[in-house]
Amino acid sequence: MKTFTVRGARIHSRADLFTELGHSVNGAGGYFGSNLDALADCLGGSYGTPDDEPFRFVLTDSAKAKAALDSHTWSGLLEVFDSVGVDLVLR
């Protein structure tokens, strides 16, 4: 299974969240959504994720990332991953 690692220690704002998601999938400067709706679209396939095999995300330093985000963004992030059926492993 393909795993994308998101560096939670680098998340200090909502914008940083989407920047780090983009880096994890598409490298430096990579795009992977700029809001929760766009993230859901990106998680649906293409945009750098495999179309023909399962994949998951691992969020390292998830406690730091959670502390940096407002509760709406954090809960929305978890809901998006759950709704599209992509695992988000919190470490």
Coordinates of N, CA and C in Angstrom, one line a residue:
M1 N 0.8 -1.2 0.0 CA 0.0 0.0 0.0 C 0.9 1.2 0.0
K2 N 0.6 2.2 -0.8 CA 1.3 3.4 -0.9 C 1.0 4.3 0.3
T3 N 2.0 4.8 0.9 CA 1.8 5.7 2.1 C 2.4 7.1 1.8
F4 N 1.6 8.1 2.1 CA 2.1 9.5 2.0 C 2.3 10.0 3.5
T5 N 3.4 10.5 3.8 CA 3.7 11.0 5.1 C 3.6 12.5 5.1
V6 N 2.8 13.0 6.0 CA 2.6 14.5 6.2 C 3.3 14.9 7.5
R7 N 4.1 15.9 7.4 CA 5.0 16.3 8.6 C 4.2 17.3 9.4
G8 N 3.5 16.8 10.5 CA 2.7 17.6 11.3 C 3.5 18.7 12.1
A9 N 4.7 18.5 12.3 CA 5.5 19.5 13.0 C 5.7 20.8 12.2
R10 N 5.4 20.7 10.9 CA 5.5 21.9 10.0 C 4.2 22.6 9.8
I11 N 3.2 22.1 10.5 CA 1.8 22.7 10.4 C 1.6 23.6 11.5
H12 N 1.5 24.9 11.2 CA 1.3 26.0 12.1 C 0.0 26.8 11.8
S13 N -0.6 26.4 10.7 CA -1.8 27.1 10.3 C -2.6 26.2 9.3
R14 N -3.8 26.7 9.0 CA -4.6 26.0 8.0 C -3.9 25.9 6.7
A15 N -3.3 27.0 6.3 CA -2.5 27.0 5.0 C -1.4 26.0 5.0
D16 N -0.7 26.0 6.1 CA 0.4 25.0 6.2 C -0.1 23.6 6.1
L17 N -1.3 23.3 6.6 CA -1.9 21.9 6.4 C -1.9 21.5 5.0
F18 N -2.5 22.4 4.2 CA -2.6 22.1 2.7 C -1.3 22.1 2.0
T19 N -0.4 22.9 2.4 CA 1.0 22.9 1.9 C 1.7 21.6 2.2
E20 N 1.6 21.1 3.4 CA 2.2 19.8 3.8 C 1.5 18.6 3.1
L21 N 0.2 18.7 2.9 CA -0.4 17.6 2.2 C 0.1 17.6 0.7
G22 N 0.2 18.8 0.1 CA 0.8 18.9 -1.2 C 2.2 18.3 -1.3
H23 N 3.0 18.7 -0.4 CA 4.4 18.2 -0.4 C 4.4 16.7 -0.3
S24 N 3.5 16.1 0.6 CA 3.6 14.7 0.8 C 3.2 13.9 -0.5
V25 N 2.4 14.4 -1.3 CA 1.9 13.7 -2.5 C 2.7 14.1 -3.7
N26 N 2.9 15.4 -3.9 CA 3.5 15.8 -5.2 C 4.8 16.6 -5.0
G27 N 5.5 16.4 -3.9 CA 6.8 17.1 -3.7 C 6.7 18.5 -3.4
A28 N 7.9 19.2 -3.3 CA 7.9 20.6 -2.9 C 7.1 21.4 -3.9
G29 N 6.2 22.3 -3.3 CA 5.4 23.1 -4.1 C 4.2 22.4 -4.7
G30 N 4.0 21.1 -4.4 CA 2.9 20.4 -4.9 C 1.6 20.8 -4.4
Y31 N 0.5 20.6 -5.2 CA -0.8 21.0 -4.8 C -1.6 19.7 -4.5
F32 N -2.4 19.8 -3.4 CA -3.3 18.7 -3.1 C -4.5 19.3 -2.3
G33 N -5.0 20.3 -2.9 CA -6.2 21.0 -2.3 C -5.8 22.2 -1.5
S34 N -6.7 23.2 -1.4 CA -6.4 24.4 -0.6 C -7.6 24.6 0.4
N35 N -8.5 23.7 0.4 CA -9.6 23.7 1.4 C -10.1 22.3 1.5
L36 N -11.0 22.1 2.4 CA -11.5 20.7 2.7 C -12.2 20.1 1.5
D37 N -13.0 20.9 0.8 CA -13.7 20.3 -0.4 C -12.7 19.9 -1.5
A38 N -11.7 20.7 -1.7 CA -10.7 20.4 -2.7 C -9.9 19.2 -2.3
L39 N -9.7 19.1 -1.0 CA -9.0 17.9 -0.5 C -9.8 16.6 -0.7
A40 N -11.1 16.7 -0.5 CA -11.9 15.5 -0.8 C -11.8 15.1 -2.3
D41 N -11.9 16.1 -3.1 CA -11.7 15.8 -4.6 C -10.4 15.2 -4.9
C42 N -9.3 15.7 -4.3 CA -8.0 15.2 -4.6 C -7.8 13.7 -4.0
L43 N -8.5 13.5 -2.9 CA -8.4 12.1 -2.3 C -9.1 11.1 -3.2
G44 N -10.0 11.6 -4.1 CA -10.8 10.7 -4.9 C -10.0 10.0 -6.0
G45 N -8.7 10.4 -6.2 CA -7.9 9.8 -7.2 C -7.3 10.8 -8.1
S46 N -6.3 10.4 -8.8 CA -5.5 11.3 -9.6 C -4.8 12.3 -8.7
Y47 N -4.5 13.5 -9.2 CA -3.8 14.5 -8.4 C -2.6 14.0 -7.7
G48 N -2.0 12.9 -8.1 CA -0.8 12.4 -7.5 C -1.0 11.1 -6.7
T49 N -2.2 10.7 -6.4 CA -2.5 9.5 -5.7 C -2.8 8.4 -6.7
P50 N -2.6 7.1 -6.3 CA -2.8 6.0 -7.3 C -4.3 5.9 -7.6
D51 N -4.6 5.6 -8.8 CA -6.0 5.3 -9.2 C -6.3 3.8 -9.1
D52 N -5.2 3.0 -9.1 CA -5.4 1.5 -9.2 C -4.9 0.7 -8.0
E53 N -4.6 1.4 -6.9 CA -4.1 0.7 -5.7 C -4.5 1.5 -4.5
P54 N -4.7 0.8 -3.3 CA -5.0 1.6 -2.1 C -3.8 2.4 -1.6
F55 N -4.1 3.5 -0.9 CA -3.1 4.4 -0.4 C -3.6 4.9 1.0
R56 N -2.7 5.4 1.8 CA -3.0 6.0 3.1 C -2.1 7.1 3.4
F57 N -2.5 7.9 4.3 CA -1.7 9.0 4.8 C -1.3 8.8 6.3
V58 N -0.1 9.1 6.6 CA 0.4 9.1 8.0 C 0.7 10.6 8.4
L59 N 0.1 11.0 9.4 CA 0.3 12.4 9.9 C 1.2 12.3 11.2
T60 N 2.5 12.6 11.0 CA 3.5 12.6 12.1 C 3.2 13.8 13.0
D61 N 3.6 13.7 14.2 CA 3.5 14.8 15.2 C 2.0 15.4 15.1
S62 N 1.1 14.5 15.1 CA -0.3 14.9 14.9 C -0.8 15.7 16.0
A63 N -0.3 15.6 17.3 CA -0.7 16.4 18.4 C -0.3 17.9 18.1
K64 N 0.8 18.1 17.5 CA 1.3 19.4 17.2 C 0.4 20.0 16.1
A65 N 0.1 19.2 15.1 CA -0.8 19.7 14.0 C -2.2 20.1 14.6
K66 N -2.7 19.2 15.4 CA -4.0 19.4 16.0 C -4.1 20.7 16.8
A67 N -3.0 21.0 17.6 CA -2.9 22.2 18.4 C -2.8 23.4 17.5
A68 N -2.3 23.3 16.4 CA -2.1 24.5 15.5 C -3.3 24.8 14.7
L69 N -4.3 23.9 14.6 CA -5.5 24.1 13.8 C -6.7 24.4 14.6
D70 N -7.6 25.1 14.1 CA -8.9 25.3 14.8 C -9.7 24.0 14.8
S71 N -10.6 23.9 15.8 CA -11.3 22.6 15.9 C -12.2 22.3 14.7
H72 N -12.7 23.3 14.0 CA -13.5 23.0 12.8 C -12.6 22.4 11.7
T73 N -11.4 23.0 11.5 CA -10.5 22.4 10.5 C -10.0 21.0 10.9
W74 N -9.7 20.8 12.1 CA -9.2 19.5 12.5 C -10.3 18.4 12.4
S75 N -11.5 18.7 12.8 CA -12.6 17.8 12.7 C -13.0 17.6 11.2
G76 N -12.9 18.7 10.5 CA -13.2 18.5 9.0 C -12.2 17.7 8.3
L77 N -11.0 17.8 8.7 CA -9.9 17.0 8.1 C -10.2 15.5 8.3
L78 N -10.5 15.1 9.6 CA -10.8 13.8 9.9 C -12.1 13.3 9.2
E79 N -13.1 14.1 9.1 CA -14.3 13.7 8.4 C -14.1 13.5 6.9
V80 N -13.3 14.4 6.3 CA -13.0 14.2 4.8 C -12.3 12.9 4.6
F81 N -11.3 12.5 5.3 CA -10.6 11.2 5.1 C -11.6 10.1 5.3
D82 N -12.4 10.2 6.4 CA -13.4 9.1 6.7 C -14.4 9.0 5.6
S83 N -14.9 10.1 5.1 CA -16.0 10.1 4.1 C -15.5 9.5 2.7
V84 N -14.3 9.7 2.4 CA -13.8 9.1 1.1 C -13.1 7.8 1.3
G85 N -13.0 7.3 2.5 CA -12.5 5.9 2.8 C -11.0 5.8 2.6
V86 N -10.3 6.9 2.9 CA -8.8 6.8 2.9 C -8.3 6.9 4.3
D87 N -7.5 6.0 4.7 CA -6.9 6.0 6.1 C -6.0 7.1 6.3
L88 N -6.2 7.8 7.5 CA -5.3 8.8 8.0 C -4.8 8.3 9.3
V89 N -3.6 7.9 9.4 CA -3.0 7.4 10.6 C -2.3 8.5 11.4
L90 N -2.7 8.7 12.6 CA -2.2 9.8 13.4 C -1.1 9.3 14.3
R91 N 0.1 9.9 14.2 CA 1.2 9.5 15.0 C 1.8 10.7 15.8

